[in-house]
Amino acid sequence: MKPLMYIIFSFLPLILFGQKNNSIARDWMDTMLDMVKEDGQGPTIHARNFFHVSAAMHDAWAAYDDTQNTYFLGKEKNGKTIPFNKDFKHLSTNTDSLRHIAISYAAFRILKSRYDDYSSKGRTIDILISTIEKHQFSFRNLATNYETGSPEALGNYIAEQILLFGKSDGSKEEDRHELSKYRSKNEKLLPENPGANGLKKPNHWQPIYINKYIVKKGSDKTLKDWNHLLIEGNVDFLTPFWGEVQSFALPTESKAGAIHFNPGHPPYINTGNQDETEAYRWGFSLVQRLSSKLDTKDAEIWDISPKGILNLDNHLPIGLDNYKAYYKAVETNKRKKRIKNPITKKTYAKNLVNQGDYCRVIAEFWVDGPNTNSPPGHWLEFLNKVSYHPDFKRQWNGKGESLSQLEWDLKSYFLLTGTLHDAAIACWSAKGYYDYVRPISAIRYLATLGQSSDSNKPNYNSSGVKLEKGLVELVTENDDLVGEQKKHLNKIKIYNWKGPDAINDPFTDTAGVGWILAENWWPYQRYTFTTPNFAGYTSGHSTFSIASAEILTYISGSPYFPDGLETFTAEKDEFLGFENGPSETITLQWATFYDAAIETCLSRVWGGIHPPVDDIEGRRTGVKVAKSAIAYSKRFFN
């Protein structure tokens, strides 16, 4: 007599495929995405977990087909071959039901270990239980002898081997992904205090300590408890050693010393090289300039449809003059346009919005910080949208016969998460090595140096900021900012987003832009997530997003979203969390995967998290990571 589990899978198609015909792989990926929202780990760790769960599900599926390749089973990892007898017996001729059980046990065991047992400590267990109950699973079977034919044992065995692999893959999981050897070159910054105190080396990252908390919009509950976690995290550099983690498909020749696809060092200041000083100053000053536009008052009206806002290619600037030209086009929205939707053959309709609303919305939409799916998870959501679009044909690279929903999901998850894992490794190898400063430290530092425009004016320093009427000026005697006893006289003031101190109630207040002391500059971020707790160069968002756009373009066989248009609507006075807004409901639109990716990249500059060099070099790395992954996938999938 067959066990009850096989009967369930053989005769209950709703359980077999999930609601709305989701594959079992999709159900477990959705479960993981929900768990990530509740978990406090960083993007590198999530990317690795996404990949290991996807690879486990793929191997559980491939184990039942001699023509399919496995990634872990029977392969050499960490210098040892993971034993696997592919001729193990099957307890049923219903291969689909066996695969679903094996996939589920493999995914469950890894998720339970990596989240509930490891980091979230109870915050994610209800999500796991919900998926278990939905499919009427019982996970009391801990057997790993898959040669008996038990699919439960096969799933357990795959998870066991991957978890063992993870203990020696360079991620320092046994040490909670922490590296005791790292010591910051700077003392921590308390951003509520003026200036960049503690920044002894202005070319290097400065830890940040936060001691305030906010109310989360849409909830009557404060984030105080969550903020205590962030206080710890914002002091320590997240996984600066991640370049040493074993990759999915990064070629050996990509690594020079400690860095994969070495982008070279970013612009430095105080080296005696005036060209580098100018590049440093320009890059961080641009971040401040863009911050002055984060207000709807007197803002321009932009057309953000694919017809009105677009960068068709990834031709990236080299050299300061080209950087200036590229970001001038970004600032003024004068870029290449697309007129017609190639899918519908219709002209894209205009989508007119207030530029101040648009830039604030993208800064928050793409932030992917705490309580979100993380940057890697955001692109998995896009993949799910594509894969489950009613008009999408599941032809790999747009060619050949359509794959089943399960096979498509498993292979696309495997390739995309493997690429995201490699993107984290390559990007963090540069972050850990170059240890580059973030805008909140650099902008305040430049301001404390003074102005470099006129040696006959007060507060002159050849490395200081450039004065610009209406944007960067000196505090004068009759200035509102001069302070008691004129203590701020001749300091640098900037016209800028006024920061969280100008917001008493994020449900109703908007900071707006106005004159502030540059020593108090703040990125367009919430108190509890002022700046991510790791170095800036290169941008993780840029690396993840460009790599993902390349993969989605490759696997779908088209650069376009299925309808030639994907959207997200930000409701008036509801969507923004840092302050009230937007002032009107606006809808973000993207025709191609690259449109969405490039908007992601630019959102981090608008939001005050990265200067242009972080963004551009992150994009270059993302392309290289994706091309390596695609080349590997062609061999792997044969």
Coordinates of C-alpha atoms in Angstrom, one line a residue, residues 251-574:
P251 CA 35.5 32.2 -13.8
T252 CA 38.8 31.7 -12.1
E253 CA 40.4 34.3 -14.3
S254 CA 37.9 37.0 -13.1
K255 CA 39.6 37.2 -9.8
A256 CA 42.8 39.3 -9.4
G257 CA 44.0 39.1 -5.8
A258 CA 40.9 39.6 -3.6
I259 CA 38.7 41.2 -6.2
H260 CA 36.5 39.7 -9.0
F261 CA 36.4 41.9 -12.1
N262 CA 38.5 44.5 -10.5
P263 CA 37.0 48.0 -11.4
G264 CA 40.1 49.8 -10.2
H265 CA 40.1 52.3 -7.3
P266 CA 37.5 55.1 -7.1
P267 CA 38.4 58.8 -6.9
Y268 CA 40.4 59.7 -3.8
I269 CA 41.0 63.0 -2.1
N270 CA 44.2 64.3 -0.4
T271 CA 46.5 62.3 -2.6
G272 CA 48.1 65.3 -4.3
N273 CA 46.4 64.4 -7.5
Q274 CA 44.1 67.4 -8.4
D275 CA 42.2 65.4 -11.0
E276 CA 41.2 62.8 -8.5
T277 CA 40.3 65.4 -5.9
E278 CA 38.0 67.1 -8.5
A279 CA 36.4 63.7 -9.4
Y280 CA 35.8 63.0 -5.7
R281 CA 34.4 66.4 -5.1
W282 CA 32.2 66.4 -8.2
G283 CA 30.8 62.9 -7.5
F284 CA 29.6 63.7 -4.0
S285 CA 28.5 67.2 -4.9
L286 CA 26.3 65.7 -7.5
V287 CA 24.5 63.6 -4.9
Q288 CA 23.9 66.8 -2.9
R289 CA 22.7 68.6 -6.0
L290 CA 20.1 65.9 -6.8
S291 CA 18.9 66.0 -3.2
S292 CA 18.0 69.7 -3.7
K293 CA 15.3 68.5 -6.2
L294 CA 13.4 66.2 -3.8
D295 CA 10.5 68.5 -3.4
T296 CA 7.3 69.1 -5.4
K297 CA 7.5 72.8 -5.0
D298 CA 8.7 74.5 -8.2
A299 CA 9.6 71.1 -9.7
E300 CA 9.5 70.3 -13.3
I301 CA 6.9 68.1 -14.9
W302 CA 8.5 64.9 -16.4
D303 CA 7.1 62.4 -18.8
I304 CA 8.1 59.1 -17.1
S305 CA 6.6 56.8 -19.7
P306 CA 8.9 54.8 -21.9
K307 CA 8.2 57.5 -24.5
G308 CA 9.5 60.2 -22.1
I309 CA 12.1 58.8 -19.8
L310 CA 14.5 56.1 -21.0
N311 CA 18.1 55.1 -21.4
L312 CA 18.1 52.6 -24.2
D313 CA 21.6 51.2 -23.8
N314 CA 24.2 50.5 -21.3
H315 CA 27.0 52.6 -22.9
L316 CA 28.6 53.8 -19.7
P317 CA 30.9 56.9 -19.2
I318 CA 34.6 56.8 -18.8
G319 CA 36.4 59.9 -17.5
L320 CA 35.1 62.8 -15.6
D321 CA 33.8 64.8 -18.6
N322 CA 31.8 61.9 -19.8
Y323 CA 30.5 61.3 -16.3
K324 CA 29.3 64.9 -16.1
A325 CA 27.5 64.7 -19.4
Y326 CA 25.8 61.4 -18.5
Y327 CA 24.5 62.6 -15.2
K328 CA 23.5 66.0 -16.6
A329 CA 21.2 64.0 -18.9
V330 CA 19.9 62.2 -15.9
E331 CA 19.3 65.4 -13.9
T332 CA 17.4 67.1 -16.8
N333 CA 15.7 63.9 -18.1
K334 CA 17.1 64.5 -21.6
R335 CA 17.8 61.0 -22.7
K336 CA 17.0 58.6 -25.5
K337 CA 13.3 58.0 -25.9
R338 CA 11.2 55.1 -27.2
I339 CA 8.0 56.0 -29.1
K340 CA 6.2 52.7 -29.8
N341 CA 5.4 49.6 -27.8
P342 CA 6.9 46.8 -29.9
I343 CA 4.5 44.3 -28.5
T344 CA 1.2 46.1 -28.9
K345 CA 2.5 48.3 -31.8
K346 CA 0.8 51.3 -30.2
T347 CA 2.5 54.6 -29.2
Y348 CA 3.3 54.8 -25.6
A349 CA 1.0 57.3 -23.8
K350 CA 2.5 60.2 -21.9
N351 CA 2.8 59.8 -18.2
L352 CA 3.3 63.3 -16.7
V353 CA 4.3 63.5 -13.1
N354 CA 6.0 66.0 -10.8
Q355 CA 9.7 65.4 -10.8
G356 CA 9.9 65.8 -7.0
D357 CA 7.4 63.0 -6.6
Y358 CA 9.0 60.7 -9.1
C359 CA 12.5 60.9 -7.6
R360 CA 11.2 60.4 -4.0
V361 CA 9.1 57.5 -5.1
I362 CA 11.9 55.7 -6.9
A363 CA 14.3 56.3 -4.0
E364 CA 11.8 54.5 -1.7
F365 CA 10.5 51.9 -4.2
W366 CA 13.9 50.5 -4.9
V367 CA 15.5 51.0 -1.4
D368 CA 14.9 47.2 -0.6
G369 CA 16.1 47.7 3.0
P370 CA 14.6 46.2 6.2
N371 CA 11.2 44.6 6.0
T372 CA 11.5 44.1 2.2
N373 CA 12.4 41.2 -0.1
S374 CA 16.0 42.6 -0.4
P375 CA 17.5 43.7 -3.7
P376 CA 17.9 40.1 -4.9
G377 CA 14.3 39.3 -3.9
H378 CA 13.0 42.3 -5.9
W379 CA 14.3 40.8 -9.1
L380 CA 12.8 37.4 -8.2
E381 CA 9.5 39.1 -8.0
F382 CA 9.9 40.5 -11.5
L383 CA 10.8 37.0 -12.7
N384 CA 7.6 35.6 -11.2
K385 CA 5.6 38.4 -12.9
V386 CA 7.1 37.4 -16.2
S387 CA 6.8 33.7 -15.8
Y388 CA 3.1 33.8 -14.8
H389 CA 2.0 36.4 -17.3
P390 CA -0.9 34.9 -19.3
D391 CA 0.7 35.7 -22.6
F392 CA 4.2 34.5 -21.7
K393 CA 5.6 31.5 -23.6
R394 CA 8.0 29.5 -21.5
Q395 CA 10.5 29.0 -24.2
W396 CA 14.1 29.0 -22.9
N397 CA 15.9 32.0 -24.5
G398 CA 12.7 32.4 -26.6
K399 CA 13.4 29.3 -28.6
G400 CA 12.2 25.7 -28.9
E401 CA 9.2 24.1 -27.2
S402 CA 7.5 25.5 -24.2
L403 CA 8.7 24.1 -20.9
S404 CA 6.3 23.0 -18.1
Q405 CA 5.7 25.6 -15.5
L406 CA 7.7 23.6 -13.0
E407 CA 10.7 23.0 -15.2
W408 CA 10.7 26.7 -16.2
D409 CA 10.5 27.9 -12.6
L410 CA 13.3 25.6 -11.5
K411 CA 15.7 26.5 -14.3
S412 CA 14.9 30.2 -14.2
Y413 CA 15.3 30.4 -10.4
F414 CA 18.5 28.4 -10.6
L415 CA 20.1 30.7 -13.1
L416 CA 18.8 34.0 -11.7
T417 CA 19.7 33.2 -8.1
G418 CA 23.0 31.8 -9.1
T419 CA 23.7 35.1 -10.9
L420 CA 22.6 37.1 -7.9
H421 CA 24.8 35.1 -5.6
D422 CA 27.8 35.8 -7.9
A423 CA 26.8 39.5 -8.2
A424 CA 27.0 39.7 -4.4
I425 CA 30.4 38.0 -4.3
A426 CA 31.9 40.2 -7.1
C427 CA 30.4 43.4 -5.7
W428 CA 31.4 42.8 -2.1
S429 CA 34.9 41.8 -3.2
A430 CA 35.3 45.4 -4.3
K431 CA 33.5 46.8 -1.2
G432 CA 35.7 44.9 1.1
Y433 CA 38.9 45.7 -0.7
Y434 CA 38.4 49.4 -1.4
D435 CA 36.4 50.2 1.7
Y436 CA 35.1 53.4 0.1
V437 CA 33.4 56.2 1.8
R438 CA 29.6 56.9 1.7
P439 CA 28.0 60.3 0.8
I440 CA 26.8 61.1 4.3
S441 CA 30.4 61.1 5.5
A442 CA 32.0 62.6 2.3
I443 CA 29.6 65.5 1.8
R444 CA 29.8 66.6 5.5
Y445 CA 33.6 66.2 5.3
L446 CA 33.9 68.4 2.2
A447 CA 31.8 71.0 3.9
T448 CA 34.0 71.1 7.0
L449 CA 37.0 71.8 4.7
G450 CA 35.4 74.9 3.4
Q451 CA 35.0 76.4 -0.1
S452 CA 37.5 76.0 -3.0
S453 CA 36.0 78.6 -5.4
D454 CA 37.7 81.8 -4.2
S455 CA 40.9 82.1 -2.1
N456 CA 39.9 85.7 -1.3
K457 CA 36.7 84.7 0.4
P458 CA 36.4 83.3 3.9
N459 CA 36.7 79.6 4.7
Y460 CA 38.9 78.7 1.7
N461 CA 40.4 75.3 1.2
S462 CA 41.6 74.0 -2.2
S463 CA 40.0 70.6 -1.5
G464 CA 36.6 72.1 -0.3
V465 CA 33.3 72.3 -2.1
K466 CA 32.6 74.6 -5.0
L467 CA 30.3 77.5 -4.3
E468 CA 27.2 77.8 -6.6
K469 CA 24.7 80.5 -6.1
G470 CA 21.3 79.2 -5.0
L471 CA 22.8 75.7 -4.2
V472 CA 26.1 76.0 -2.2
E473 CA 26.9 79.3 -0.4
L474 CA 28.6 80.7 2.7
V475 CA 26.5 81.6 5.8
T476 CA 26.5 85.4 6.1
E477 CA 26.0 87.7 9.1
N478 CA 22.3 88.2 8.4
D479 CA 21.6 84.6 7.5
D480 CA 18.9 82.7 9.4
L481 CA 21.4 79.9 9.9
V482 CA 24.2 82.1 11.4
G483 CA 23.2 80.9 15.0
E484 CA 23.8 82.4 18.4
Q485 CA 26.9 84.6 18.6
K486 CA 27.2 84.0 14.8
K487 CA 28.8 80.6 15.5
H488 CA 28.0 79.4 12.0
L489 CA 29.3 82.5 10.2
N490 CA 31.1 81.6 6.9
K491 CA 30.3 77.9 7.2
I492 CA 29.0 76.1 4.1
K493 CA 25.2 76.1 3.6
I494 CA 23.4 74.1 1.0
Y495 CA 19.9 74.1 -0.6
N496 CA 18.9 70.6 0.1
W497 CA 16.3 68.1 1.3
K498 CA 16.0 69.2 4.9
G499 CA 16.2 65.7 6.4
P500 CA 14.3 63.7 9.0
D501 CA 14.7 66.4 11.7
A502 CA 12.2 68.5 9.7
I503 CA 9.6 65.7 10.0
N504 CA 7.6 65.3 13.3
D505 CA 5.0 63.0 11.9
P506 CA 5.8 61.0 8.7
F507 CA 2.1 60.5 8.1
T508 CA 1.4 64.1 7.6
D509 CA 4.7 66.0 7.3
T510 CA 7.0 66.6 4.4
A511 CA 10.5 67.9 4.9
G512 CA 10.8 69.7 1.6
V513 CA 13.9 71.4 0.5
G514 CA 15.5 74.6 1.9
W515 CA 18.8 76.0 3.2
I516 CA 20.6 73.9 5.8
L517 CA 24.1 73.7 7.1
A518 CA 26.1 71.3 5.0
E519 CA 27.5 69.7 8.1
N520 CA 24.0 68.4 8.8
W521 CA 23.4 66.9 5.4
W522 CA 21.3 63.7 5.4
P523 CA 20.4 61.4 2.5
Y524 CA 16.8 60.9 1.5
Q525 CA 16.4 58.0 4.0
R526 CA 14.7 57.2 7.3
Y527 CA 16.5 57.6 10.6
T528 CA 16.8 53.9 11.1
F529 CA 18.4 53.2 7.7
T530 CA 20.6 56.3 7.1
T531 CA 23.0 54.4 5.0
P532 CA 23.6 50.6 4.6
N533 CA 26.2 49.1 6.9
F534 CA 28.9 48.5 4.4
A535 CA 31.2 50.4 2.0
G536 CA 29.8 52.1 -1.0
Y537 CA 32.0 51.1 -4.0
T538 CA 30.7 49.4 -6.0
S539 CA 26.9 49.7 -5.7
G540 CA 25.1 46.5 -4.8
H541 CA 21.8 47.7 -6.3
S542 CA 23.5 48.5 -9.6
T543 CA 25.3 45.1 -9.8
F544 CA 22.3 43.1 -8.8
S545 CA 19.9 45.0 -11.1
I546 CA 22.0 45.0 -14.3
A547 CA 22.9 41.4 -13.9
S548 CA 19.3 40.5 -13.4
A549 CA 18.2 42.5 -16.4
E550 CA 20.7 40.6 -18.5
I551 CA 19.4 37.2 -17.2
L552 CA 15.7 38.0 -17.7
T553 CA 16.5 39.2 -21.2
Y554 CA 18.4 36.0 -22.0
I555 CA 16.0 33.5 -20.6
S556 CA 12.9 35.1 -22.0
G557 CA 14.5 35.8 -25.4
S558 CA 13.3 39.4 -25.3
P559 CA 14.5 42.6 -23.6
Y560 CA 10.8 43.6 -23.0
F561 CA 8.3 42.8 -20.3
P562 CA 5.6 40.6 -21.7
D563 CA 3.2 43.5 -22.5
G564 CA 6.0 45.8 -23.5
L565 CA 5.1 47.6 -20.2
E566 CA 5.4 46.8 -16.5
T567 CA 4.1 49.2 -13.9
F568 CA 3.9 50.0 -10.2
T569 CA 1.5 52.5 -8.7
A570 CA 2.4 54.7 -5.7
E571 CA -0.8 56.0 -4.1
K572 CA -1.2 59.7 -3.2
D573 CA -0.2 60.4 0.5
E574 CA 0.2 56.7 1.1

